[in-house]
């Protein structure tokens, strides 16, 4: 699998969004559509923030290291 394609094996989810979605409290078709998350770099590392609940989802601490990151965008060619 190419590293620039979607290789996500375990999505990061907001626990509150997941609870509400699983309880049938939303009309969203999927948890992905229901959740609203911001992702960004902080002074500590990388944070995922739930906009819907205004709460931290995860804050990954880089411990001063600079992990390898690939910001290239690779799109599949449309089929003719
Ligand atoms: Zn949430």
mmCIF file of N, CA and C and ligand atoms in Angstrom:
data_model
loop_
_atom_site.group_PDB
_atom_site.id
_atom_site.type_symbol
_atom_site.label_atom_id
_atom_site.label_comp_id
_atom_site.label_asym_id
_atom_site.label_seq_id
_atom_site.Cartn_x
_atom_site.Cartn_y
_atom_site.Cartn_z
ATOM 1 N N UNK A 1 0.852 -1.197 0.000
ATOM 2 C CA UNK A 1 0.000 0.000 0.000
ATOM 3 C C UNK A 1 0.882 1.238 0.000
ATOM 4 N N UNK A 2 0.544 2.176 -0.875
ATOM 5 C CA UNK A 2 1.323 3.396 -0.967
ATOM 6 C C UNK A 2 1.102 4.239 0.295
ATOM 7 N N UNK A 3 2.168 4.782 0.879
ATOM 8 C CA UNK A 3 2.006 5.533 2.124
ATOM 9 C C UNK A 3 1.158 6.795 1.998
ATOM 10 N N UNK A 4 0.953 7.282 0.783
ATOM 11 C CA UNK A 4 0.149 8.496 0.622
ATOM 12 C C UNK A 4 -1.329 8.197 0.361
ATOM 13 N N UNK A 5 -1.673 6.911 0.244
ATOM 14 C CA UNK A 5 -3.089 6.557 0.172
ATOM 15 C C UNK A 5 -3.623 6.429 1.594
ATOM 16 N N UNK A 6 -4.886 6.213 1.727
ATOM 17 C CA UNK A 6 -5.488 6.090 3.061
ATOM 18 C C UNK A 6 -5.106 4.743 3.665
ATOM 19 N N UNK A 7 -4.243 4.789 4.678
ATOM 20 C CA UNK A 7 -3.771 3.577 5.345
ATOM 21 C C UNK A 7 -4.303 3.475 6.769
ATOM 22 N N UNK A 8 -5.328 4.210 7.079
ATOM 23 C CA UNK A 8 -5.817 4.259 8.463
ATOM 24 C C UNK A 8 -6.420 2.909 8.845
ATOM 25 N N UNK A 9 -5.856 2.310 9.891
ATOM 26 C CA UNK A 9 -6.366 1.036 10.402
ATOM 27 C C UNK A 9 -7.289 1.245 11.586
ATOM 28 N N UNK A 10 -6.980 2.236 12.403
ATOM 29 C CA UNK A 10 -7.816 2.541 13.560
ATOM 30 C C UNK A 10 -8.058 4.039 13.599
ATOM 31 N N UNK A 11 -9.262 4.472 13.278
ATOM 32 C CA UNK A 11 -9.525 5.904 13.274
ATOM 33 C C UNK A 11 -9.494 6.481 14.688
ATOM 34 N N UNK A 12 -9.093 7.726 14.804
ATOM 35 C CA UNK A 12 -9.157 8.454 16.070
ATOM 36 C C UNK A 12 -10.573 9.005 16.181
ATOM 37 N N UNK A 13 -11.241 8.694 17.280
ATOM 38 C CA UNK A 13 -12.617 9.146 17.436
ATOM 39 C C UNK A 13 -12.787 9.866 18.755
ATOM 40 N N UNK A 14 -13.713 10.809 18.777
ATOM 41 C CA UNK A 14 -14.104 11.472 20.019
ATOM 42 C C UNK A 14 -15.034 10.520 20.770
ATOM 43 N N UNK A 15 -14.733 10.230 22.025
ATOM 44 C CA UNK A 15 -15.535 9.279 22.798
ATOM 45 C C UNK A 15 -16.970 9.769 22.955
ATOM 46 N N UNK A 16 -17.152 11.082 23.119
ATOM 47 C CA UNK A 16 -18.509 11.619 23.285
ATOM 48 C C UNK A 16 -19.299 11.510 21.982
ATOM 49 N N UNK A 17 -18.645 11.813 20.860
ATOM 50 C CA UNK A 17 -19.302 11.666 19.557
ATOM 51 C C UNK A 17 -19.672 10.198 19.333
ATOM 52 N N UNK A 18 -18.758 9.290 19.675
ATOM 53 C CA UNK A 18 -19.011 7.861 19.473
ATOM 54 C C UNK A 18 -20.186 7.403 20.320
ATOM 55 N N UNK A 19 -20.255 7.860 21.567
ATOM 56 C CA UNK A 19 -21.366 7.480 22.445
ATOM 57 C C UNK A 19 -22.698 7.963 21.873
ATOM 58 N N UNK A 20 -22.723 9.204 21.423
ATOM 59 C CA UNK A 20 -23.973 9.763 20.892
ATOM 60 C C UNK A 20 -24.388 9.064 19.608
ATOM 61 N N UNK A 21 -23.403 8.771 18.758
ATOM 62 C CA UNK A 21 -23.714 8.108 17.494
ATOM 63 C C UNK A 21 -24.227 6.685 17.752
ATOM 64 N N UNK A 22 -23.542 5.966 18.644
ATOM 65 C CA UNK A 22 -23.938 4.584 18.912
ATOM 66 C C UNK A 22 -25.273 4.497 19.641
ATOM 67 N N UNK A 23 -25.631 5.550 20.360
ATOM 68 C CA UNK A 23 -26.919 5.578 21.046
ATOM 69 C C UNK A 23 -28.054 5.950 20.093
ATOM 70 N N UNK A 24 -27.714 6.230 18.845
ATOM 71 C CA UNK A 24 -28.735 6.601 17.870
ATOM 72 C C UNK A 24 -29.252 8.006 18.071
ATOM 73 N N UNK A 25 -28.474 8.832 18.744
ATOM 74 C CA UNK A 25 -28.906 10.190 19.053
ATOM 75 C C UNK A 25 -28.686 11.161 17.894
ATOM 76 N N UNK A 26 -28.197 10.659 16.769
ATOM 77 C CA UNK A 26 -27.942 11.539 15.627
ATOM 78 C C UNK A 26 -28.594 10.946 14.383
ATOM 79 N N UNK A 27 -28.694 11.765 13.352
ATOM 80 C CA UNK A 27 -29.181 11.224 12.086
ATOM 81 C C UNK A 27 -28.045 11.109 11.077
ATOM 82 N N UNK A 28 -26.813 11.171 11.570
ATOM 83 C CA UNK A 28 -25.649 11.043 10.686
ATOM 84 C C UNK A 28 -25.543 9.612 10.178
ATOM 85 N N UNK A 29 -25.067 9.472 8.941
ATOM 86 C CA UNK A 29 -24.950 8.150 8.337
ATOM 87 C C UNK A 29 -23.769 7.375 8.897
ATOM 88 N N UNK A 30 -22.782 8.092 9.387
ATOM 89 C CA UNK A 30 -21.598 7.424 9.924
ATOM 90 C C UNK A 30 -20.996 8.296 11.013
ATOM 91 N N UNK A 31 -20.172 7.665 11.837
ATOM 92 C CA UNK A 31 -19.482 8.425 12.880
ATOM 93 C C UNK A 31 -18.540 9.447 12.251
ATOM 94 N N UNK A 32 -17.944 9.070 11.134
ATOM 95 C CA UNK A 32 -17.054 10.002 10.419
ATOM 96 C C UNK A 32 -17.789 11.272 10.033
ATOM 97 N N UNK A 33 -19.040 11.134 9.597
ATOM 98 C CA UNK A 33 -19.801 12.311 9.197
ATOM 99 C C UNK A 33 -20.268 13.111 10.411
ATOM 100 N N UNK A 34 -20.482 12.428 11.529
ATOM 101 C CA UNK A 34 -20.998 13.109 12.719
ATOM 102 C C UNK A 34 -19.923 13.927 13.419
ATOM 103 N N UNK A 35 -18.734 13.349 13.536
ATOM 104 C CA UNK A 35 -17.692 13.990 14.310
ATOM 105 C C UNK A 35 -17.116 15.184 13.554
ATOM 106 N N UNK A 36 -16.699 16.170 14.283
ATOM 107 C CA UNK A 36 -16.093 17.375 13.686
ATOM 108 C C UNK A 36 -14.798 17.629 14.428
ATOM 109 N N UNK A 37 -13.696 17.317 13.776
ATOM 110 C CA UNK A 37 -12.431 17.416 14.483
ATOM 111 C C UNK A 37 -11.453 18.354 13.782
ATOM 112 N N UNK A 38 -10.735 19.089 14.611
ATOM 113 C CA UNK A 38 -9.606 19.885 14.139
ATOM 114 C C UNK A 38 -8.351 19.105 14.459
ATOM 115 N N UNK A 39 -7.387 19.150 13.557
ATOM 116 C CA UNK A 39 -6.094 18.495 13.769
ATOM 117 C C UNK A 39 -5.019 19.530 13.522
ATOM 118 N N UNK A 40 -4.090 19.633 14.466
ATOM 119 C CA UNK A 40 -3.046 20.622 14.252
ATOM 120 C C UNK A 40 -1.864 20.442 15.175
ATOM 121 N N UNK A 41 -0.803 21.138 14.823
ATOM 122 C CA UNK A 41 0.419 21.092 15.618
ATOM 123 C C UNK A 41 0.326 22.068 16.781
ATOM 124 N N UNK A 42 0.900 21.660 17.899
ATOM 125 C CA UNK A 42 0.943 22.494 19.095
ATOM 126 C C UNK A 42 2.403 22.602 19.546
ATOM 127 N N UNK A 43 2.615 23.289 20.670
ATOM 128 C CA UNK A 43 3.973 23.368 21.212
ATOM 129 C C UNK A 43 4.482 22.004 21.670
ATOM 130 N N UNK A 44 3.562 21.083 22.001
ATOM 131 C CA UNK A 44 3.944 19.748 22.478
ATOM 132 C C UNK A 44 4.032 18.726 21.359
ATOM 133 N N UNK A 45 3.215 18.895 20.344
ATOM 134 C CA UNK A 45 3.191 17.877 19.283
ATOM 135 C C UNK A 45 2.016 18.070 18.356
ATOM 136 N N UNK A 46 1.102 17.104 18.365
ATOM 137 C CA UNK A 46 -0.036 17.135 17.464
ATOM 138 C C UNK A 46 -1.305 16.861 18.262
ATOM 139 N N UNK A 47 -2.301 17.715 18.067
ATOM 140 C CA UNK A 47 -3.544 17.565 18.818
ATOM 141 C C UNK A 47 -4.726 17.358 17.887
ATOM 142 N N UNK A 48 -5.628 16.477 18.327
ATOM 143 C CA UNK A 48 -6.927 16.295 17.687
ATOM 144 C C UNK A 48 -7.957 16.842 18.666
ATOM 145 N N UNK A 49 -8.798 17.731 18.174
ATOM 146 C CA UNK A 49 -9.748 18.449 19.013
ATOM 147 C C UNK A 49 -11.151 18.272 18.450
ATOM 148 N N UNK A 50 -12.103 17.928 19.317
ATOM 149 C CA UNK A 50 -13.487 17.791 18.855
ATOM 150 C C UNK A 50 -14.161 19.153 18.929
ATOM 151 N N UNK A 51 -14.552 19.663 17.761
ATOM 152 C CA UNK A 51 -15.238 20.952 17.717
ATOM 153 C C UNK A 51 -16.655 20.829 18.255
ATOM 154 N N UNK A 52 -17.273 19.668 18.026
ATOM 155 C CA UNK A 52 -18.653 19.493 18.479
ATOM 156 C C UNK A 52 -18.740 19.583 20.012
ATOM 157 N N UNK A 53 -17.790 18.969 20.704
ATOM 158 C CA UNK A 53 -17.828 18.933 22.165
ATOM 159 C C UNK A 53 -16.813 19.861 22.824
ATOM 160 N N UNK A 54 -16.045 20.568 22.010
ATOM 161 C CA UNK A 54 -15.024 21.474 22.556
ATOM 162 C C UNK A 54 -14.171 20.741 23.593
ATOM 163 N N UNK A 55 -13.603 19.616 23.156
ATOM 164 C CA UNK A 55 -12.807 18.811 24.070
ATOM 165 C C UNK A 55 -11.637 18.161 23.338
ATOM 166 N N UNK A 56 -10.617 17.864 24.112
ATOM 167 C CA UNK A 56 -9.458 17.177 23.557
ATOM 168 C C UNK A 56 -9.816 15.738 23.213
ATOM 169 N N UNK A 57 -9.385 15.280 22.047
ATOM 170 C CA UNK A 57 -9.552 13.875 21.661
ATOM 171 C C UNK A 57 -8.244 13.133 21.935
ATOM 172 N N UNK A 58 -7.158 13.684 21.456
ATOM 173 C CA UNK A 58 -5.835 13.139 21.761
ATOM 174 C C UNK A 58 -4.812 14.243 21.538
ATOM 175 N N UNK A 59 -3.778 14.205 22.351
ATOM 176 C CA UNK A 59 -2.687 15.158 22.188
ATOM 177 C C UNK A 59 -1.400 14.342 22.221
ATOM 178 N N UNK A 60 -0.794 14.184 21.093
ATOM 179 C CA UNK A 60 0.402 13.342 20.983
ATOM 180 C C UNK A 60 1.619 14.206 21.261
ATOM 181 N N UNK A 61 2.391 13.801 22.258
ATOM 182 C CA UNK A 61 3.568 14.549 22.670
ATOM 183 C C UNK A 61 4.781 14.030 21.909
ATOM 184 N N UNK A 62 5.451 14.902 21.198
ATOM 185 C CA UNK A 62 6.611 14.482 20.410
ATOM 186 C C UNK A 62 7.876 14.380 21.257
ATOM 187 N N UNK A 63 7.822 14.835 22.504
ATOM 188 C CA UNK A 63 8.965 14.738 23.422
ATOM 189 C C UNK A 63 10.227 15.342 22.811
ATOM 190 N N UNK A 64 10.052 16.449 22.123
ATOM 191 C CA UNK A 64 11.192 17.149 21.554
ATOM 192 C C UNK A 64 11.695 16.591 20.250
ATOM 193 N N UNK A 65 11.193 15.433 19.854
ATOM 194 C CA UNK A 65 11.637 14.821 18.600
ATOM 195 C C UNK A 65 10.886 15.451 17.426
ATOM 196 N N UNK A 66 11.389 15.276 16.250
ATOM 197 C CA UNK A 66 10.724 15.742 15.042
ATOM 198 C C UNK A 66 10.407 14.520 14.179
ATOM 199 N N UNK A 67 9.223 13.941 14.370
ATOM 200 C CA UNK A 67 8.882 12.749 13.601
ATOM 201 C C UNK A 67 8.834 13.052 12.111
ATOM 202 N N UNK A 68 9.135 12.050 11.329
ATOM 203 C CA UNK A 68 9.052 12.190 9.878
ATOM 204 C C UNK A 68 7.591 12.426 9.496
ATOM 205 N N UNK A 69 7.362 13.385 8.631
ATOM 206 C CA UNK A 69 5.999 13.689 8.198
ATOM 207 C C UNK A 69 6.003 13.942 6.698
ATOM 208 N N UNK A 70 4.996 13.428 6.035
ATOM 209 C CA UNK A 70 4.902 13.568 4.581
ATOM 210 C C UNK A 70 3.635 14.340 4.251
ATOM 211 N N UNK A 71 3.792 15.564 3.757
ATOM 212 C CA UNK A 71 2.642 16.407 3.452
ATOM 213 C C UNK A 71 2.308 16.424 1.963
ATOM 214 N N UNK A 72 2.933 15.521 1.215
ATOM 215 C CA UNK A 72 2.594 15.465 -0.204
ATOM 216 C C UNK A 72 1.177 14.924 -0.374
ATOM 217 N N UNK A 73 0.545 15.345 -1.428
ATOM 218 C CA UNK A 73 -0.795 14.885 -1.754
ATOM 219 C C UNK A 73 -0.710 14.016 -2.991
ATOM 220 N N UNK A 74 -1.289 12.835 -2.907
ATOM 221 C CA UNK A 74 -1.264 11.925 -4.044
ATOM 222 C C UNK A 74 -2.693 11.510 -4.341
ATOM 223 N N UNK A 75 -3.149 11.805 -5.540
ATOM 224 C CA UNK A 75 -4.512 11.467 -5.902
ATOM 225 C C UNK A 75 -4.498 10.403 -6.977
ATOM 226 N N UNK A 76 -5.482 9.526 -6.875
ATOM 227 C CA UNK A 76 -5.608 8.490 -7.906
ATOM 228 C C UNK A 76 -6.079 9.144 -9.201
ATOM 229 N N UNK A 77 -5.552 8.667 -10.313
ATOM 230 C CA UNK A 77 -5.969 9.196 -11.605
ATOM 231 C C UNK A 77 -7.399 8.738 -11.906
ATOM 232 N N UNK A 78 -8.218 9.644 -12.442
ATOM 233 C CA UNK A 78 -9.582 9.222 -12.791
ATOM 234 C C UNK A 78 -9.555 8.186 -13.913
ATOM 235 N N UNK A 79 -10.490 7.242 -13.842
ATOM 236 C CA UNK A 79 -10.568 6.214 -14.888
ATOM 237 C C UNK A 79 -11.215 6.798 -16.123
ATOM 238 N N UNK A 80 -10.721 6.421 -17.300
ATOM 239 C CA UNK A 80 -11.283 6.927 -18.554
ATOM 240 C C UNK A 80 -12.548 6.163 -18.943
HETATM 241 ZN ZN1 LIG B 1 -17.118 14.935 20.040
#
